[in-house]
XYZ file of C-alpha atoms in Angstrom:
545
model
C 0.000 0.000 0.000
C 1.412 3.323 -1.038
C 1.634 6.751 1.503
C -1.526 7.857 -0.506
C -3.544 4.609 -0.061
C -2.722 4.318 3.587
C -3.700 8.290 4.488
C -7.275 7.481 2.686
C -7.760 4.199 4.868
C -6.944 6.622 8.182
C -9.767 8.716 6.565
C -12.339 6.658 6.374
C -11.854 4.834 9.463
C -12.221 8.527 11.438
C -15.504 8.853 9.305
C -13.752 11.630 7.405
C -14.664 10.216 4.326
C -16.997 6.932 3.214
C -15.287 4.092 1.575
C -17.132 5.421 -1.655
C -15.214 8.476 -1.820
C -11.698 6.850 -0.543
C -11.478 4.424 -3.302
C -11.255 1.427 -1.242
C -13.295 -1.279 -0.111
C -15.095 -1.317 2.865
C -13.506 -2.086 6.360
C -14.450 -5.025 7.932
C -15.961 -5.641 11.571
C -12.544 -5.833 12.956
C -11.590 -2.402 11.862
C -11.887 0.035 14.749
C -15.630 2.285 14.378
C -15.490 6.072 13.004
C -16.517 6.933 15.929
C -13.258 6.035 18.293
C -11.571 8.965 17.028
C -13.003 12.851 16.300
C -9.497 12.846 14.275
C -7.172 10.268 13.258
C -3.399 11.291 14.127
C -2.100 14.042 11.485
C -5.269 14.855 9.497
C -6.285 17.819 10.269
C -9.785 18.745 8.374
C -10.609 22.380 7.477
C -14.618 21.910 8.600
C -13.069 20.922 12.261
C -11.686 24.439 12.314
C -14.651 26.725 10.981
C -14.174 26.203 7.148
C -18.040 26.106 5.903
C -17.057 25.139 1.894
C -20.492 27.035 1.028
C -18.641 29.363 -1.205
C -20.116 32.063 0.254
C -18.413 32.050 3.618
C -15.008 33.765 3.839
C -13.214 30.642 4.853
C -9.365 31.681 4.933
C -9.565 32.200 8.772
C -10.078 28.264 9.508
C -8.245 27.256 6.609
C -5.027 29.648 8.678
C -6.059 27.510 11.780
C -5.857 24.150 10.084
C -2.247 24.604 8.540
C -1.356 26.280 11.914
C -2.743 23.615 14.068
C -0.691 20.637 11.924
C 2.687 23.023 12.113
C 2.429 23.374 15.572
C 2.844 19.261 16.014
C 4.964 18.975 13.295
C 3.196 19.197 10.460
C 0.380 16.680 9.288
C -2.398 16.650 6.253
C -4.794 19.395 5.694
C -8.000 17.860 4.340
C -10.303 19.819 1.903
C -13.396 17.358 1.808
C -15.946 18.051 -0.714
C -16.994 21.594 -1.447
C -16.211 25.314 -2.236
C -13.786 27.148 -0.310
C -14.038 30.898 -0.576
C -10.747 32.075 0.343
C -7.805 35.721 0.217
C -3.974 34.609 0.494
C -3.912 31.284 2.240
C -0.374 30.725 4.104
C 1.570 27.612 3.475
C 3.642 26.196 6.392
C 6.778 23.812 6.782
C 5.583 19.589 6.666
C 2.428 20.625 5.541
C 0.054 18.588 2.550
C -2.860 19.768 1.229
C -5.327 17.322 -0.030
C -8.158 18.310 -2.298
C -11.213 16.054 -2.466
C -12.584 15.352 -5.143
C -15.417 17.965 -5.426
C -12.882 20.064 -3.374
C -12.670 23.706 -4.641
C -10.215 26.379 -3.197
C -12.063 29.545 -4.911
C -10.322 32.973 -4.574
C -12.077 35.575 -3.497
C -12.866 38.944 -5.268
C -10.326 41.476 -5.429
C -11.270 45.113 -4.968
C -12.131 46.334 -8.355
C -10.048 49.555 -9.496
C -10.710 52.503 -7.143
C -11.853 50.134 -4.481
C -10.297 49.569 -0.976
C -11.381 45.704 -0.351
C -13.076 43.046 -2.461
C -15.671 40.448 -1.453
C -17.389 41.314 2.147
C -14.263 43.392 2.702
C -11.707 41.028 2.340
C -8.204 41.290 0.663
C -4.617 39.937 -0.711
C -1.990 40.036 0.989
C -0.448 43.223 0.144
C 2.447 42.518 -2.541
C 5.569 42.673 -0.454
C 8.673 45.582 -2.281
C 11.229 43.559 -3.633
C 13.882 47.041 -3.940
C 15.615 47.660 -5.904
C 15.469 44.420 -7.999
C 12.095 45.170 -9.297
C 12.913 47.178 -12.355
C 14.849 43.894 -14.002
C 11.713 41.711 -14.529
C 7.666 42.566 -15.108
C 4.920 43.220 -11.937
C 3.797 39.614 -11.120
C 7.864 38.527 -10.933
C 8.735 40.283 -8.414
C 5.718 39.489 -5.525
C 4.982 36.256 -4.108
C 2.188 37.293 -0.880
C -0.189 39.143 -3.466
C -1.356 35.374 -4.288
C -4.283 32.818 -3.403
C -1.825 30.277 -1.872
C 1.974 31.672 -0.828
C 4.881 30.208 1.063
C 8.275 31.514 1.427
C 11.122 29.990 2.959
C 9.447 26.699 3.338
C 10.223 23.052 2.723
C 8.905 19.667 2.788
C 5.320 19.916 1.303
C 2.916 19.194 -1.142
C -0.278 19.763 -2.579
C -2.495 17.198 -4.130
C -5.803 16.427 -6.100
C -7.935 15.529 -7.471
C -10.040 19.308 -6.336
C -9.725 21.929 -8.084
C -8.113 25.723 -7.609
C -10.077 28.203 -9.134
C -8.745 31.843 -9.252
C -12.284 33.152 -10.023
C -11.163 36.619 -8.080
C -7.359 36.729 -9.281
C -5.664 39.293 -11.615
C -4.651 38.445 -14.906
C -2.798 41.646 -15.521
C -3.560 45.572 -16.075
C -4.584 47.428 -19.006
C -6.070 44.384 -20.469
C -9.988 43.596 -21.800
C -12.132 41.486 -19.552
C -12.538 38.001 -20.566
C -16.089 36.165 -20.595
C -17.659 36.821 -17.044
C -14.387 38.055 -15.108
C -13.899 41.804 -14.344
C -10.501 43.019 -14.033
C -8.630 43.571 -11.254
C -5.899 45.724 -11.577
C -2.398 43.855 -10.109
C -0.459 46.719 -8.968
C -3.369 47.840 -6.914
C -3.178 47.365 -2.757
C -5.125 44.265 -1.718
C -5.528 42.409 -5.429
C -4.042 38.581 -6.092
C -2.675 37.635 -9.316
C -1.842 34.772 -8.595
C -3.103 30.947 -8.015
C 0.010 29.626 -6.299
C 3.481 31.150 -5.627
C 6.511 30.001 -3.486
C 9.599 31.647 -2.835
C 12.666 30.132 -1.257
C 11.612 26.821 -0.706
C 12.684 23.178 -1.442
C 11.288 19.587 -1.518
C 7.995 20.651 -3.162
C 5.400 18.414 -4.518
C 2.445 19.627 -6.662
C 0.507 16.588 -7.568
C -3.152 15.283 -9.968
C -4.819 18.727 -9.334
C -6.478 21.650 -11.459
C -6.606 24.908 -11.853
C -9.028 27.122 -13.597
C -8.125 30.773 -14.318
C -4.667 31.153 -12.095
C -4.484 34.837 -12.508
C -1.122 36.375 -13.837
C 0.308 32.915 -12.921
C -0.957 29.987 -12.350
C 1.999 29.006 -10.316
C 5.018 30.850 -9.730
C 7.996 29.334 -8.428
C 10.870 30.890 -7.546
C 14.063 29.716 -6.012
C 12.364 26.492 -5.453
C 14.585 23.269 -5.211
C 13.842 19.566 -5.274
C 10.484 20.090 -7.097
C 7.508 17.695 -8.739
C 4.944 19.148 -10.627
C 2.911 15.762 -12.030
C -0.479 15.610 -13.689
C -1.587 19.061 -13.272
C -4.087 20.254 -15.772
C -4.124 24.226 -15.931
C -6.879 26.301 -18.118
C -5.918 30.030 -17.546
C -5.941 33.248 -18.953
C -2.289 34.480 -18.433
C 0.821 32.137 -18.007
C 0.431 28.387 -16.783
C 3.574 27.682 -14.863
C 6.547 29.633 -14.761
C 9.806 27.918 -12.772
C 11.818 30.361 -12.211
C 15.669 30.394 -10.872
C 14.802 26.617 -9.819
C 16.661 23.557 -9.265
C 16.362 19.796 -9.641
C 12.858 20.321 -11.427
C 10.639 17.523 -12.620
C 7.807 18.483 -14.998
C 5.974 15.662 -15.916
C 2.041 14.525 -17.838
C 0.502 17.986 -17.288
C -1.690 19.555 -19.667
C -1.876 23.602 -19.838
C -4.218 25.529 -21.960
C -3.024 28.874 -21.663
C -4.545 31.178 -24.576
C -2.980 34.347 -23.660
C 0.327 33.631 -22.463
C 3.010 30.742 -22.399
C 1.996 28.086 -20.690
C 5.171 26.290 -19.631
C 7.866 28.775 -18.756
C 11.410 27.907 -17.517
C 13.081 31.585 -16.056
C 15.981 32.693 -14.893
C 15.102 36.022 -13.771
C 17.041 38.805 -11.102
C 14.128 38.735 -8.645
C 15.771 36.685 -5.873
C 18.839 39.765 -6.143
C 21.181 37.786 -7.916
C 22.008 35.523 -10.965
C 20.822 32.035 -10.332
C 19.963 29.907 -12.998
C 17.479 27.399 -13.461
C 19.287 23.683 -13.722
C 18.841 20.230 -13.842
C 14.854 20.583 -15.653
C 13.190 18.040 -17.507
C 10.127 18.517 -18.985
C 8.217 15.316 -20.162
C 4.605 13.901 -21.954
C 3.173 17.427 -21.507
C 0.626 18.789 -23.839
C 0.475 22.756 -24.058
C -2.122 24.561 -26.277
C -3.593 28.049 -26.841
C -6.279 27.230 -29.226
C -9.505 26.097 -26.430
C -11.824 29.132 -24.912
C -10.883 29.425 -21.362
C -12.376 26.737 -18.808
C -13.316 24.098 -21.597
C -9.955 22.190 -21.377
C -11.128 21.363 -17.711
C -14.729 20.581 -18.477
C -13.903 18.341 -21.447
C -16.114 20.105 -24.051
C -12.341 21.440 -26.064
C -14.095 24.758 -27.428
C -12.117 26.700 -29.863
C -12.140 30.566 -30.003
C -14.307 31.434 -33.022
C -12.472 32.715 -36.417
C -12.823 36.493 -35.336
C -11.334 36.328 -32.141
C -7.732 36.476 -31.636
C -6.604 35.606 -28.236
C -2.782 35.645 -29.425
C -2.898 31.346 -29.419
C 0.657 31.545 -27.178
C 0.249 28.410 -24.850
C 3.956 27.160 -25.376
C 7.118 26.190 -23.703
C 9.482 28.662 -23.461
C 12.645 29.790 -21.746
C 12.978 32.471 -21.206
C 12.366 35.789 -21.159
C 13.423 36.700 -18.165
C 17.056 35.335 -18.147
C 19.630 36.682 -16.446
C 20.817 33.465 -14.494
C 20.473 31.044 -17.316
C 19.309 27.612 -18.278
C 21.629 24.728 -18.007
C 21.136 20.874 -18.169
C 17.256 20.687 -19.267
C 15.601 18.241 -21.303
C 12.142 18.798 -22.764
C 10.850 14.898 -24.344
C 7.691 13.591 -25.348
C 5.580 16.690 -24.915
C 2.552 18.383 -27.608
C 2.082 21.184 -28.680
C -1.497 22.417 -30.739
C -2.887 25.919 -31.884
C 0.025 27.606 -30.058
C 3.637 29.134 -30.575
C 6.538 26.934 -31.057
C 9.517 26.064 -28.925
C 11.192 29.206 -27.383
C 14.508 29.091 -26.246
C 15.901 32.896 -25.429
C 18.863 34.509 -23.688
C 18.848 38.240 -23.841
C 19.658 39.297 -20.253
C 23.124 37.609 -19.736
C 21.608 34.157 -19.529
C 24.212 31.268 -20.370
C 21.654 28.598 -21.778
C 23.561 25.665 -22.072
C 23.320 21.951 -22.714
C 19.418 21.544 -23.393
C 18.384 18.439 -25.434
C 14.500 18.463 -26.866
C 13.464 15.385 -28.338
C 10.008 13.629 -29.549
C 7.815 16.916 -30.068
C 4.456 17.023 -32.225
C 3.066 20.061 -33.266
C -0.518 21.330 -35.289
C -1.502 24.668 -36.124
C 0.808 26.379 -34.889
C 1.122 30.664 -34.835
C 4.842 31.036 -35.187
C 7.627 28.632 -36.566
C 8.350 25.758 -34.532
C 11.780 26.564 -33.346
C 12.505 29.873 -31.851
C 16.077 30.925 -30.812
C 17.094 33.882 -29.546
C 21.001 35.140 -28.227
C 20.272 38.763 -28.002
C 21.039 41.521 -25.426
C 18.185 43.718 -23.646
C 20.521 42.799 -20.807
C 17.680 43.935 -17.824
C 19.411 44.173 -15.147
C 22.142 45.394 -12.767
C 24.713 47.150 -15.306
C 27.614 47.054 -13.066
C 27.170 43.310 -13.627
C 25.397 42.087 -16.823
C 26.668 41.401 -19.419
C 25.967 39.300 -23.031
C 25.461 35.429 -22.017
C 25.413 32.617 -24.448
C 23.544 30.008 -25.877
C 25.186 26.355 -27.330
C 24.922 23.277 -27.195
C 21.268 22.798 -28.276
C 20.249 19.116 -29.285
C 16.659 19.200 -31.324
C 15.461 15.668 -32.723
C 12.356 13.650 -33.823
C 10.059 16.579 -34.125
C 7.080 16.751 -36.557
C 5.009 19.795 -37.070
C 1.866 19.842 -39.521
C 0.130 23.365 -40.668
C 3.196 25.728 -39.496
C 3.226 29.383 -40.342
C 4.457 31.988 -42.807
C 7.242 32.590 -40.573
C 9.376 29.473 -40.477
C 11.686 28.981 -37.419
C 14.072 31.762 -36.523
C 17.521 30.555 -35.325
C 19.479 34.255 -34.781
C 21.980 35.835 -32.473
C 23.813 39.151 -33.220
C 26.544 40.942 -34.702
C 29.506 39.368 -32.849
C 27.868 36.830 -30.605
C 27.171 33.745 -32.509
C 25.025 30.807 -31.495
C 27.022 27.776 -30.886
C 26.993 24.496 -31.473
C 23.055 23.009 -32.810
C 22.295 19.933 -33.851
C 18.783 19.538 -35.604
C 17.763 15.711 -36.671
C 14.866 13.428 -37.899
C 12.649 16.757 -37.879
C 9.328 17.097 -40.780
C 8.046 20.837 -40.883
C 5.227 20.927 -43.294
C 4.181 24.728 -43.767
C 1.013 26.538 -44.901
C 3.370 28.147 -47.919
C 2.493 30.876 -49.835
C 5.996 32.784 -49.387
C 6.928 35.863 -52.486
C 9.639 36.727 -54.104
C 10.165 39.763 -52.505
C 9.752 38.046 -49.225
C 12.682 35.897 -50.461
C 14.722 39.600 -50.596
C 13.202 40.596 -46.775
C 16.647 41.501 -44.573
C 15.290 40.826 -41.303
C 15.788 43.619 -38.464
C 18.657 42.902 -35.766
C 16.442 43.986 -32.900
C 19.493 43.362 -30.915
C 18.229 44.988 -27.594
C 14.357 44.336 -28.258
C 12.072 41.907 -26.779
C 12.531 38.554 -28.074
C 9.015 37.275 -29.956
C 9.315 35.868 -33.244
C 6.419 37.925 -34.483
C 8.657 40.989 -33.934
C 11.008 40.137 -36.967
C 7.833 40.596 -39.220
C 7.886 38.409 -42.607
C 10.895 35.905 -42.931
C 12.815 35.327 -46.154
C 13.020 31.375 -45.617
C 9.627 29.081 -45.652
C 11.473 26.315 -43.371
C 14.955 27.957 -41.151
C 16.411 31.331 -40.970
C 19.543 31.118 -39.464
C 21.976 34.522 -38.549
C 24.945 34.728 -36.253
C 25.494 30.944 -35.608
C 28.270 28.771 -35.424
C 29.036 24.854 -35.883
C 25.611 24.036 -36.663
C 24.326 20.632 -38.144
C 21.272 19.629 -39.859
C 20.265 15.989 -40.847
C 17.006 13.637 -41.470
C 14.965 17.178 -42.314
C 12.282 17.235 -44.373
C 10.413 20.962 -45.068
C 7.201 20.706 -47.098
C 5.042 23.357 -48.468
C 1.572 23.042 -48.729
C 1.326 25.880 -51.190
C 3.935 27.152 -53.241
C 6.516 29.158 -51.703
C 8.813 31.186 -53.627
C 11.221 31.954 -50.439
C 14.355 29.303 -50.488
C 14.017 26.402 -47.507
C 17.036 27.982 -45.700
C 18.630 31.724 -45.296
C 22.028 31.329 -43.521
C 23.442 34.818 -43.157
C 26.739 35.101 -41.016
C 26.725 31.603 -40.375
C 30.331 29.602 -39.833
C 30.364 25.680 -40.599
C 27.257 24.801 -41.349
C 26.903 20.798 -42.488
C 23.413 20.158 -43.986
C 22.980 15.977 -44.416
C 19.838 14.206 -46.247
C 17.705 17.232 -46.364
C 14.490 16.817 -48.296
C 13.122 20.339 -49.521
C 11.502 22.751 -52.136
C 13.535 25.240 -53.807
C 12.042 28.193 -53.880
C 12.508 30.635 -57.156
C 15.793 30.235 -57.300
C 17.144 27.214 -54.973
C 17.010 25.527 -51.532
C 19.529 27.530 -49.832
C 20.605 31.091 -49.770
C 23.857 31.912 -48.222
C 24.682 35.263 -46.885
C 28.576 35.275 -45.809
C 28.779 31.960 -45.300
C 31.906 29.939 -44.051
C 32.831 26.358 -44.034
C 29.426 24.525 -45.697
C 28.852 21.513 -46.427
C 25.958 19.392 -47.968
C 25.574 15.870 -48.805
C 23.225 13.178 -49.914
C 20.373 15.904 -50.088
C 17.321 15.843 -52.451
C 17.509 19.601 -51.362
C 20.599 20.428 -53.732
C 23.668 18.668 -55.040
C 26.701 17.988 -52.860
C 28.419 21.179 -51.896
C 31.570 21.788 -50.237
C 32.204 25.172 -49.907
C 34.945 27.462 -47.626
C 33.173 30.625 -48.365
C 29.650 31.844 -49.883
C 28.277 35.057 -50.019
C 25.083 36.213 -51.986
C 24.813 32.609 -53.391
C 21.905 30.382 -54.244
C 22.235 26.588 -54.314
């Protein structure tokens, strides 16, 4: 019997829970009555301590009790049985685990609307704690942890499990922006608003396990400095980012699913918020599906509701790391995940980032909004200028990736004048693209934008239907097929300032004029291609092949 099982068998014999609802068959006559026990040892339910689960009873105060009651002995589980849980900022303790029922719903609470002092029957946030004089190196919502649903800082040794649900009816999702469906908007920066569903700050040996959130606010969780941490079978349907894990750790990311129309939806960081340069290590990422394509809410309730034709919600829903990322990104692997009616991979360093040694293999993609593979080496370098300076990006491993009904775009593989990307290996990857590329696309010189927020979008039309590749070095392509499922006048690869470049079995159209257009190009080679001839050359500049 696992820890799980065992905790559920304690429940139902303190009458907690029937043996229905636990899963398990019934006790027999030798098993000790409910009724020896108000409480078996270490559960600590949140009705024993006031909670009503009504949802229209302010219920943080017991919930406060509960988690205090099981610190004070040591810590223990804090039970959410069945019901709706109005709560403001609830405050996570050392040895605690929440468990949410099923039919368990932690609901935040109204915020004050703008101009208001308090939200629902005068309640409010946390207020969002000043985090000088870091906070002008990364956006509002990084740099506040308190102004959430469900905080902890400086922590360890906890969890929180499903099945319930965490519903940030009342959260923020951001300023300045248009309310979506029924939700008003709640302004972030203002005193006693939450934007977010869950944050932690500071904190290690963290498990987030099998439960849901609807509409997490600016984040559905954000995690920062947070080491030792499991994030398995979460499914996330929100209106601003699903998960960002930020300057963290020893990370596993494992079979969630994140609908996340508005903003990315899984988002390695490395940003300056914790004061200094840390960078997030040691990541994997595996059999996720992220998508931006489903109205908010309908991921959750099954019904998989796309936004109709004339609304744009901006379809982001990706992976990403980045953009904050001045620490860096260092021994991650990303396998087995899916991606549908979203952006493509993202893999950025702009703010002195080193991003380094990242393998992504077994990726499947559908109607997607920008190319498939986004990489950026750029330099916005946000942060402290006594110490900041232009980071790095190389060895990048991308294989067994298939992608059906990709953009106008293509991928964008760029870095700037005088700091190259380094060392990329792309394999056994199929792109087929919508098409429809010019000629003068085909003569487009994209901008630098060397200091500019990375987004592929920003580059505006691309000159390449498959890769366009700038400021690289040692990079290797093999096993890639790009299909067009219109014609596309735009060659299958731009390599502008690109040193040794080896191109093996590549299967492409050729565009008006060829396959490949090189733009001072050193060292290329290709080879048993139906995408030109074999070509060995030491130099190339405004040549076609």
């Amino acid at each position: 019997m696992n820890t799980f099982d065992a905790m559920r068998r304690n429940l139902l014999r303190s009458g907690v829970i029937g043996a229905a609802a636990a899963g398990l068959p019934a006790l027999t006559h030798a098993s000790p009555p409910p009724q020896e026990a108000a409480s078996p040892q270490g559960i600590f339910d949140v009705r024993k301590y006031g909670a009503t689960g009504d949802g229209k009873t302010v219920d943080t105060p017991a919930v406060d009790r509960a988690i205090e009651a099981a610190a004070s002995l040591g810590g223990g589980v804090v039970l959410f049985p069945a019901g709706t849980y109005l709560c403001f900022s609830i405050h996570l303790k050392t040895n605690i685990h929440l468990v949410l029922e099923q039919g368990a719903t932690i609901e935040a609470a109204a915020s004050p609307k703008p101009g208001e002092q308090s939200g629902y029957n005068g309640g409010t946030y946390d207020p969002a704690e000043p985090n000088t004089p870091w906070e002008d190196y990364q956006d509002y919502g990084h740099n506040h942890w308190h102004n959430s649903l469900i905080w902890g800082e400086n922590i360890h040794d906890f969890s929180i499990t499903g099945p319930g649900l965490i519903y940030g009816k009342g959260l923020s999702f951001g300023a300045n922006r248009a309310a979506r469906g029924d939700y008003p908007i709640y302004v972030a920066e203002q005193a006693g608003v939450g934007n977010k569903a869950i944050a932690l700050k500071n904190c290690r040996n963290v498990l987030l396990r099998d439960f849901s959130i609807l509409k997490g606010g600016h984040f559905g969780l954000l995690l920062t400095g947070v080491d030792n941490l499991t994030i398995d079978n979460l499914k996330i349907d929100t209106d601003r980012d699903g998960m960002d894990i930020d300057c963290c750790q020893n990370v596993r990311v494992s079979n969630c699913t994140v609908n996340s129309p508005w903003d990315d939806g899984i988002c390695p960081k490395s940003s300056y918020a914790l004061g200094y340069a840390r960078p997030t290590r040691n990541l994997t990422i595996a059999n996720c599906y992220v998508t931006g394509t489903y109205m908010l809410g309908t991921v959750l309730d099954g019904t998989f509701k796309k936004f109709p034709p004339d609304v744009h919600s901006g379809y982001t829903g990706r992976i990403k790391c980045g953009t904050e990322s001045n620490g860096g990104f260092i021994n991650v692997t990303i396998s087995n995940c899916v991606f549908e009616g979203c952006l493509g991979y993202a893999l950025e360093s702009v703010d002195g980032a080193l991003l380094e040694d990242l393998t992504i293999t077994n990726t499947t993609m559908r109607d997607l909004y920008s190319g498939p593979i986004f990489m950026r080496l750029g330099a916005r370098l946000r942060g402290p200028k006594e110490t900041t300076r232009l980071g790095t990006m190389r060895r990048v491993l991308i294989s067994n990736l298939t992608c059906f009904n990709a953009p106008l775009p293509g991928s964008i593989l760029t870095g700037i004048p005088g700091s190259s990307i380094e060392d990329v290996k792309l394999s056994n990857i199929y792109i087929e693209t919508v098409g429809g590329g010019t000629a003068d696309m085909a003569k487009i010189v994209p901008p630098e934008l060397e200091d500019g927020y990375p987004d592929p979008h920003r580059f505006g039309p691309m000159p390449a239907s498959g890769f366009f590749m700038r400021h690289m070095r040692n990079v290797e392509m093999s096993h890639v097929e790009i299909a067009n499922a219109a014609s596309d006048l735009r060659p299958s690869f731009y390599l502008n300032d690109v040193d040794r470049a080896d191109f093996f079995a590549i299967t492409a159209p050729h565009g008006a004029d060829g396959a490949f257009a090189l733009r001072n190009v050193k060292t290329l080679r290709i080879g048993w291609s139906r995408a030109a001839a074999d070509t060995v050359l030491a130099s190339a500049d405004n040549k076609m092949i």
